[in-house]
Short mmCIF file of C-alpha atoms and ligand atoms in Angstrom, two decimals:
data_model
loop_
_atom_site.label_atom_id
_atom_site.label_comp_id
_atom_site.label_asym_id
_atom_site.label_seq_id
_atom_site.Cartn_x
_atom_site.Cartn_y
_atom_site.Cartn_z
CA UNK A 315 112.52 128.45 99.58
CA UNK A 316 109.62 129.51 101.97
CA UNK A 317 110.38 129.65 105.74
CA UNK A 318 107.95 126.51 105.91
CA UNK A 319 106.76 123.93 104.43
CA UNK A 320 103.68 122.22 105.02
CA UNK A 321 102.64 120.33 101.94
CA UNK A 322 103.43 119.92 98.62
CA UNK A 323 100.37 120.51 96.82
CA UNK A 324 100.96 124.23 95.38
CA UNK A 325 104.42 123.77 94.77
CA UNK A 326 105.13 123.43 90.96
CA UNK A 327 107.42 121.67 88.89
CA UNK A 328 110.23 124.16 89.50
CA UNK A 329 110.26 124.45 93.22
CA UNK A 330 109.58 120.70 93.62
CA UNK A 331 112.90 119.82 91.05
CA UNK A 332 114.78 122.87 92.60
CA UNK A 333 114.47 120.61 96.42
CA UNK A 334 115.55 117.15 94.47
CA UNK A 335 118.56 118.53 92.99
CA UNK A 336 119.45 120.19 95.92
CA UNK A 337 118.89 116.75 97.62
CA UNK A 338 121.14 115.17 95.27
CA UNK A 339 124.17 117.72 96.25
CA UNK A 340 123.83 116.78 99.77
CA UNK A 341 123.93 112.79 98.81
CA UNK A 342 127.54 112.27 99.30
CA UNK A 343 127.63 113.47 102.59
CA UNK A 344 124.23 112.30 103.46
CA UNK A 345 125.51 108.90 102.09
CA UNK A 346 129.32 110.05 104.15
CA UNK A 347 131.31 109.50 100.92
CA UNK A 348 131.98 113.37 101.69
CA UNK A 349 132.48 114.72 105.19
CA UNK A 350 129.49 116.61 106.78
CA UNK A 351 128.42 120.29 106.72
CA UNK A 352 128.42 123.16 108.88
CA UNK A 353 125.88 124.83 106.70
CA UNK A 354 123.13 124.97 109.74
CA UNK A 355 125.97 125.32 112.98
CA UNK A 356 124.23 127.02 116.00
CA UNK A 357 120.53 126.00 114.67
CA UNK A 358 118.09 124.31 116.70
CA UNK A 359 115.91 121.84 115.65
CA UNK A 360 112.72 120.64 117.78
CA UNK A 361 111.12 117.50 116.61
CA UNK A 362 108.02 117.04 117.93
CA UNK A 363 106.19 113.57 117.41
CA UNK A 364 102.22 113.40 118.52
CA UNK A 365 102.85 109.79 116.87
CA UNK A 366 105.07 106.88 116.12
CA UNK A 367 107.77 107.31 114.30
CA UNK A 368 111.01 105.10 113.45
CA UNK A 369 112.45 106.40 109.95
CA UNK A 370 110.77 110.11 109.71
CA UNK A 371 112.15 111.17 113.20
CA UNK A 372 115.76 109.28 113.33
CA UNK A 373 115.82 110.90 109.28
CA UNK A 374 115.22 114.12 110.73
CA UNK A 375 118.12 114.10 113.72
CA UNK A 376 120.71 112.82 111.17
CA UNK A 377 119.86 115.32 108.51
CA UNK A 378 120.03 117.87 111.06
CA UNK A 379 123.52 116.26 112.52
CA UNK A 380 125.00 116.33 108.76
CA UNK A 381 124.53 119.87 108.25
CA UNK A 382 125.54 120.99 111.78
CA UNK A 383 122.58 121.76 113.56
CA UNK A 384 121.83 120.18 117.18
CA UNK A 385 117.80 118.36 117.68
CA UNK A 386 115.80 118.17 120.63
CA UNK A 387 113.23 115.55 120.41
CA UNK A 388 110.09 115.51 122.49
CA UNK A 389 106.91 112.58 121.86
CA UNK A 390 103.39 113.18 122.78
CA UNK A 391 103.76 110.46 125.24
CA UNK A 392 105.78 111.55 128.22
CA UNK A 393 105.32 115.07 127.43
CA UNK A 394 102.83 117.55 129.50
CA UNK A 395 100.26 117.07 127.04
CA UNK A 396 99.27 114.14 129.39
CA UNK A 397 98.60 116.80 131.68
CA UNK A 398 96.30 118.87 129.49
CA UNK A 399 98.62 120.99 127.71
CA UNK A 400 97.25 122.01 124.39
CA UNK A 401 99.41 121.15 120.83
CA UNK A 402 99.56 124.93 120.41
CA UNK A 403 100.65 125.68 123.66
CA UNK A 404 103.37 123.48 123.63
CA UNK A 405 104.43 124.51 120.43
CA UNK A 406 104.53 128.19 121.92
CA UNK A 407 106.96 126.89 124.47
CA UNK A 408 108.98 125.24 122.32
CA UNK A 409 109.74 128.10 120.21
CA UNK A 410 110.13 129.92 123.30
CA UNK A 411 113.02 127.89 124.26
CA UNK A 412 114.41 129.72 120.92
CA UNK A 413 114.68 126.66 118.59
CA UNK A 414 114.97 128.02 114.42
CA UNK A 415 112.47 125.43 113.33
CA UNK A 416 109.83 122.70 114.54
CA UNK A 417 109.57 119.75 113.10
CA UNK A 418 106.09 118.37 113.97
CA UNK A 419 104.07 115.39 113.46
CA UNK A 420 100.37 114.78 114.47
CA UNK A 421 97.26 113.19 114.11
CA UNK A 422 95.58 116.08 113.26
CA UNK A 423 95.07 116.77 109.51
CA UNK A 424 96.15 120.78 109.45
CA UNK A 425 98.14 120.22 112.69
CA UNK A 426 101.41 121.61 110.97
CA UNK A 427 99.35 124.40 109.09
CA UNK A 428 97.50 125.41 112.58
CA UNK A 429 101.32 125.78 114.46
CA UNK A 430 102.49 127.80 111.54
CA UNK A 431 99.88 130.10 111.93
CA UNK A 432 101.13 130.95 115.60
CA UNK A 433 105.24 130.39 115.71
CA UNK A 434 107.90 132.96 114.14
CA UNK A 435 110.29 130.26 113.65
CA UNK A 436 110.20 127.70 110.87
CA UNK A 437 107.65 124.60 110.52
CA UNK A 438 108.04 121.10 108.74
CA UNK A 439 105.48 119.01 108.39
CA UNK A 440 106.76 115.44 109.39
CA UNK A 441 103.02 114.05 108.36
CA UNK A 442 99.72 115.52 109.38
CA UNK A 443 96.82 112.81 110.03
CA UNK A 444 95.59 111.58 106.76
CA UNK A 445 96.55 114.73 104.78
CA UNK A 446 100.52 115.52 103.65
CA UNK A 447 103.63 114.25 104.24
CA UNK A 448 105.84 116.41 102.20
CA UNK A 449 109.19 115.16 103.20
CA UNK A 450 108.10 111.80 102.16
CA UNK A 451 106.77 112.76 98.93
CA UNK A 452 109.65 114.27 98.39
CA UNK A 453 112.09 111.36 98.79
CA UNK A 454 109.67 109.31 96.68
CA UNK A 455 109.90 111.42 93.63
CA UNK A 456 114.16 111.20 94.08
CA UNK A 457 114.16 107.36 94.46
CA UNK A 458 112.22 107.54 91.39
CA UNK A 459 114.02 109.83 89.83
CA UNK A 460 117.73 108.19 91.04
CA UNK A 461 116.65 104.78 90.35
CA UNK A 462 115.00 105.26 86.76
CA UNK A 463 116.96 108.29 85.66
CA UNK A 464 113.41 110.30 85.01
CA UNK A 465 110.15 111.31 86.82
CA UNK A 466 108.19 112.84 83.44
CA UNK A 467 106.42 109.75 81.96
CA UNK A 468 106.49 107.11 84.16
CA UNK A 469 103.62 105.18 85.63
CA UNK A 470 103.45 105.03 88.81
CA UNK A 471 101.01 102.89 90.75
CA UNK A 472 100.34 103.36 94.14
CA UNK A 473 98.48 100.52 96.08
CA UNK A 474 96.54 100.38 99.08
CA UNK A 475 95.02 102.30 101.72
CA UNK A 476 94.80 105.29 99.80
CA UNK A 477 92.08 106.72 101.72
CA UNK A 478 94.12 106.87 104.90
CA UNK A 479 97.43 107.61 103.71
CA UNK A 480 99.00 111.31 103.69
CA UNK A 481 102.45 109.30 102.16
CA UNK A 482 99.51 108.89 99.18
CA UNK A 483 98.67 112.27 99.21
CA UNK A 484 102.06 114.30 98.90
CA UNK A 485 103.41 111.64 96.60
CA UNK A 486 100.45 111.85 93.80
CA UNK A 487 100.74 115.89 94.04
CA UNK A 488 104.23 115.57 93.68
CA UNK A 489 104.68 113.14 90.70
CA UNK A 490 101.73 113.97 88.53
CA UNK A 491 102.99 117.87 89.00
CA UNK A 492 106.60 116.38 87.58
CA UNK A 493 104.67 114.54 84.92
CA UNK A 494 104.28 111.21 85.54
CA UNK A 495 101.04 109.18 85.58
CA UNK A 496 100.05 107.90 89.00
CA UNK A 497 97.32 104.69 89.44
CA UNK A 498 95.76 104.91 92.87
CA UNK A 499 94.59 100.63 93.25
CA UNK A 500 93.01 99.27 95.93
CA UNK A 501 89.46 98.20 97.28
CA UNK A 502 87.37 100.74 96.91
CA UNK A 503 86.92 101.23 100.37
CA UNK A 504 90.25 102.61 100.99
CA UNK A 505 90.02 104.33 97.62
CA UNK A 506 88.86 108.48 97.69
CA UNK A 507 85.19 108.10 97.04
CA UNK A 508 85.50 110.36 93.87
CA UNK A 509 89.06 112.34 92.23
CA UNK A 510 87.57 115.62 91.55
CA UNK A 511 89.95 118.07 90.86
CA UNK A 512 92.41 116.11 93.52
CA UNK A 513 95.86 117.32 91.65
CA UNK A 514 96.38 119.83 89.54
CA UNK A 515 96.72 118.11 86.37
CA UNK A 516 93.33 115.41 87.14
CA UNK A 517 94.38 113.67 83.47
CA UNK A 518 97.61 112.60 85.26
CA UNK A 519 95.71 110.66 88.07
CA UNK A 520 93.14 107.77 87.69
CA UNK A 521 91.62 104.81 89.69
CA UNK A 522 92.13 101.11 89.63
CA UNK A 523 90.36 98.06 91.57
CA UNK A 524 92.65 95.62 89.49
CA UNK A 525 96.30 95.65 90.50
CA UNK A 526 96.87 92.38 88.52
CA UNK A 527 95.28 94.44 85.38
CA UNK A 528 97.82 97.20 85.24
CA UNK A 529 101.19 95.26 86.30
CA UNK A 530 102.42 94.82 83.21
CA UNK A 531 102.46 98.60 82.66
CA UNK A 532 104.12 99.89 85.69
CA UNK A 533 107.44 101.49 86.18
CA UNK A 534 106.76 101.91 89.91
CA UNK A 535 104.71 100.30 92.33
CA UNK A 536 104.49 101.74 95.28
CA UNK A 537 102.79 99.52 98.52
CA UNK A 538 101.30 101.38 101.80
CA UNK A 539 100.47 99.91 104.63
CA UNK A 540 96.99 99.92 105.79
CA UNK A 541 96.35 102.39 108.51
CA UNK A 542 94.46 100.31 111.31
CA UNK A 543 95.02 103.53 113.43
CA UNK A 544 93.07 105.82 111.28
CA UNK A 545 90.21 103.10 111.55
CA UNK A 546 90.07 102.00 107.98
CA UNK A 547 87.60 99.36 109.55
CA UNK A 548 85.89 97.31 107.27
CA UNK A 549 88.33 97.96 104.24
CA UNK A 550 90.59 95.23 105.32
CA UNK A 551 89.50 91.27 104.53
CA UNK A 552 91.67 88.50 105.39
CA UNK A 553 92.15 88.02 101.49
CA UNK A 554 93.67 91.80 101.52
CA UNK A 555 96.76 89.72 100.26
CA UNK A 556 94.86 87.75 97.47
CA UNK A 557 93.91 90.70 95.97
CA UNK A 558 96.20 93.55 96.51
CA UNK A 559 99.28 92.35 98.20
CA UNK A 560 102.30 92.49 96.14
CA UNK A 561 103.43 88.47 96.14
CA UNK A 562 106.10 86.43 94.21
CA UNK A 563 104.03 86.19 91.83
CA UNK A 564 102.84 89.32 91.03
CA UNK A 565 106.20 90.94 91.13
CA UNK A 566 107.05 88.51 88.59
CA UNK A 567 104.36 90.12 86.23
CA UNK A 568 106.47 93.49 86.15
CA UNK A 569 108.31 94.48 83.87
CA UNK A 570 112.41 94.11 84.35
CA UNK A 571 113.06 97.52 85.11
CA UNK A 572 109.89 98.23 87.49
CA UNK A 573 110.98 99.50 91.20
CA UNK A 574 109.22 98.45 94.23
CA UNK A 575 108.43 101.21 96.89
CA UNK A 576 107.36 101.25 100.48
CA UNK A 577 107.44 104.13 102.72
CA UNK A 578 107.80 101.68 105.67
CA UNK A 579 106.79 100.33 108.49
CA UNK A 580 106.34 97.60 105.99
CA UNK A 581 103.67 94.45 107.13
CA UNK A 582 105.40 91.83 105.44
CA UNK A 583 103.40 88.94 104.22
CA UNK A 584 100.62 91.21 104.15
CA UNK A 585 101.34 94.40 101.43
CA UNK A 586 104.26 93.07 100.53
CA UNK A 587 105.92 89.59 100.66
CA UNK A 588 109.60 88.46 102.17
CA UNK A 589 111.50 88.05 99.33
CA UNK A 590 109.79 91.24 96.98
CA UNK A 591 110.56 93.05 99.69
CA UNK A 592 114.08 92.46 99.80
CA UNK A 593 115.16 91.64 96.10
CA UNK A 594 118.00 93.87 95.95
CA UNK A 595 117.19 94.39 91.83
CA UNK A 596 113.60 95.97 92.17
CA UNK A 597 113.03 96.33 95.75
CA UNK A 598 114.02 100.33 96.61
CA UNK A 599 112.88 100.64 100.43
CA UNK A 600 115.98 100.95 102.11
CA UNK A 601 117.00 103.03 99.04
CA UNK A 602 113.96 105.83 100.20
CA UNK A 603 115.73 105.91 103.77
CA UNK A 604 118.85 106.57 102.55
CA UNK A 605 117.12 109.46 100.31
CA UNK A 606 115.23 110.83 102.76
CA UNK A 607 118.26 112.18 104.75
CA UNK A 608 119.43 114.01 101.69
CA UNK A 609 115.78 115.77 101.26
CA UNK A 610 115.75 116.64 104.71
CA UNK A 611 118.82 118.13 104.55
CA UNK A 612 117.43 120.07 101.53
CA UNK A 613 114.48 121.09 103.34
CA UNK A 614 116.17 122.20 106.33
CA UNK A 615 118.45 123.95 104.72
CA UNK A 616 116.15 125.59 102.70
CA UNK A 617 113.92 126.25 105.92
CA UNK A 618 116.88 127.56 108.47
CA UNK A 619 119.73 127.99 106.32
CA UNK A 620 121.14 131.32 105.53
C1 NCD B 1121 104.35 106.60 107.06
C2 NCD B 1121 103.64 107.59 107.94
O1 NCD B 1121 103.83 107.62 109.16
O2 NCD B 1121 102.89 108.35 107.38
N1 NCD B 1121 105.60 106.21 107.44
C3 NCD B 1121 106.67 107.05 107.24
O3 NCD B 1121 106.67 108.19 107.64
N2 NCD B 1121 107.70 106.56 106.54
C4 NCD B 1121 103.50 105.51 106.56
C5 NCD B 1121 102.87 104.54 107.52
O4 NCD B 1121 102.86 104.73 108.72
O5 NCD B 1121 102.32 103.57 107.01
#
């Protein structure tokens, strides 16, 4: 594996399926049915978070704990970029400190590509602005792939605030590039104004404005939240619910075996309700958590490992 990785789009079927089944080694001790690792003893982790974070950082520290290796976390707030130090600069220091990889998330769209550019040791990208977030992406495709046995297929519908979302992004290059057919719904506001050539294979990605249209055809739906913080502005009504949120009813619609996804931090009532979001049967969220240790231990040691 490359000494970095930044996004997923570019990576093809084989590297992307060569990460999940490494992923799915490390599940038992990810999952501590088996003890952990000393794979990455002596390495040195930095996470550094220019924005919230619950699941992505935490996932990060206990990958990193599993295999061995020791984290040091520093956040945006509280650090000396209140006092004017640059992203790069601190970055600089970091790795001067002698850490074997950053683990970085900002606001900035490129933010992990523009560090890489600069630092010898390794980068992650723990979710750039509105553009990737490849460890997420990555978990996605192995809840689907755990859950439903295959990836190559299966249609996948991902609802929402498209537009905003970088979760959107990595997962769409991801599963259409492992073959399975990915609906981006939602108002057309938070919908990308046109698809271009978005993915590599365009015939494996279309658009939808009616989620109620396509439930009955869905082997994954996958719910984001709407990113008030990237100023999706007028794309949110107070009937955001009516039409896209993923009710009672509407989960009803889907068919038996359809999974329910959510990258978290999940607004109940609004993209998702209570009990959808906790029916043990379909719902998959806590499911992704649990995964996304295992493909951070993949990526890490893919990144740092010898
Ligand atoms: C997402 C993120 O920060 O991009 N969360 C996550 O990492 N699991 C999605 C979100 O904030 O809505």
């Amino acid at each position: 594996m490359a000494r970095h990785l930044l996004q997923l789009e570019g990576l093809d079927a084989a590297a992307l399926t060569a990460l999940l089944d490494r992923a799915e080694a490390f599940l038992p001790i990810a999952q501590r049915t088996a003890p952990p690792s000393d794979a990455l003893a002596g390495r040195l982790v930095a996470n550094l978070f220019y924005e919230d974070s619950t699941r992505t950082r935490l996932s990060f520290e206990t990958a990193a704990a599993r295999l061995g290796a020791r984290s040091l976390a520093l956040q945006g707030a509280g650090s000396s970029s209140s006092k004017g130090e640059s992203f790069l600069d601190t970055a600089l220091n970091v790795e001067a400190l002698g850490v074997d990889a950053i683990v970085v998330r900002s606001a900035i769209a490129g933010g992990a590509h523009l560090l890489a550019r600069h630092v010898r040791c390794s980068v992650i990208n723990a979710g750039d602005g509105r553009h990737e977030h490849p460890t997420q992406g990555l978990l996605d495709c192995l809840t689907v792939r755990r859950a439903l046995g295959s990836i190559e297929g299966r249609t996948v519908a991902i609802v929402g605030d498209i537009a905003n979302s970088r979760v959107a992004r990595s997962a769409m290059h991801a599963l259409t590039m492992l073959g399975a057919t990915v609906r981006l719904v939602g108002p057309p506001t938070l919908l990308p104004r046109s698809l271009g050539s978005i993915v590599q294979h365009p015939e494996r990605l279309s658009i939808s404005h009616d989620l109620d249209a396509i439930l009955g055809d869905l082997d994954v739906v996958m719910m984001l939240r709407v990113q008030l913080e990237r100023a999706a502005g007028g794309g949110v009504s107070s009937d955001y619910r009516i039409q896209y949120g993923l009710t009672r009813d509407r989960a009803n619609r889907l068919p038996p075996h359809c999974i329910v996804m959510h990258p978290g931090p999940v607004n109940r009532g609004v993209e998702v309700d209570d009990d959808v979001a906790d029916d043990a049967r379909r719902s998959q969220i806590l499911g992704q958590v649990s995964n996304g240790v295992a493909i951070r231990m993949a990526v890490l040691q893919g990144c740092i490992g010898s």
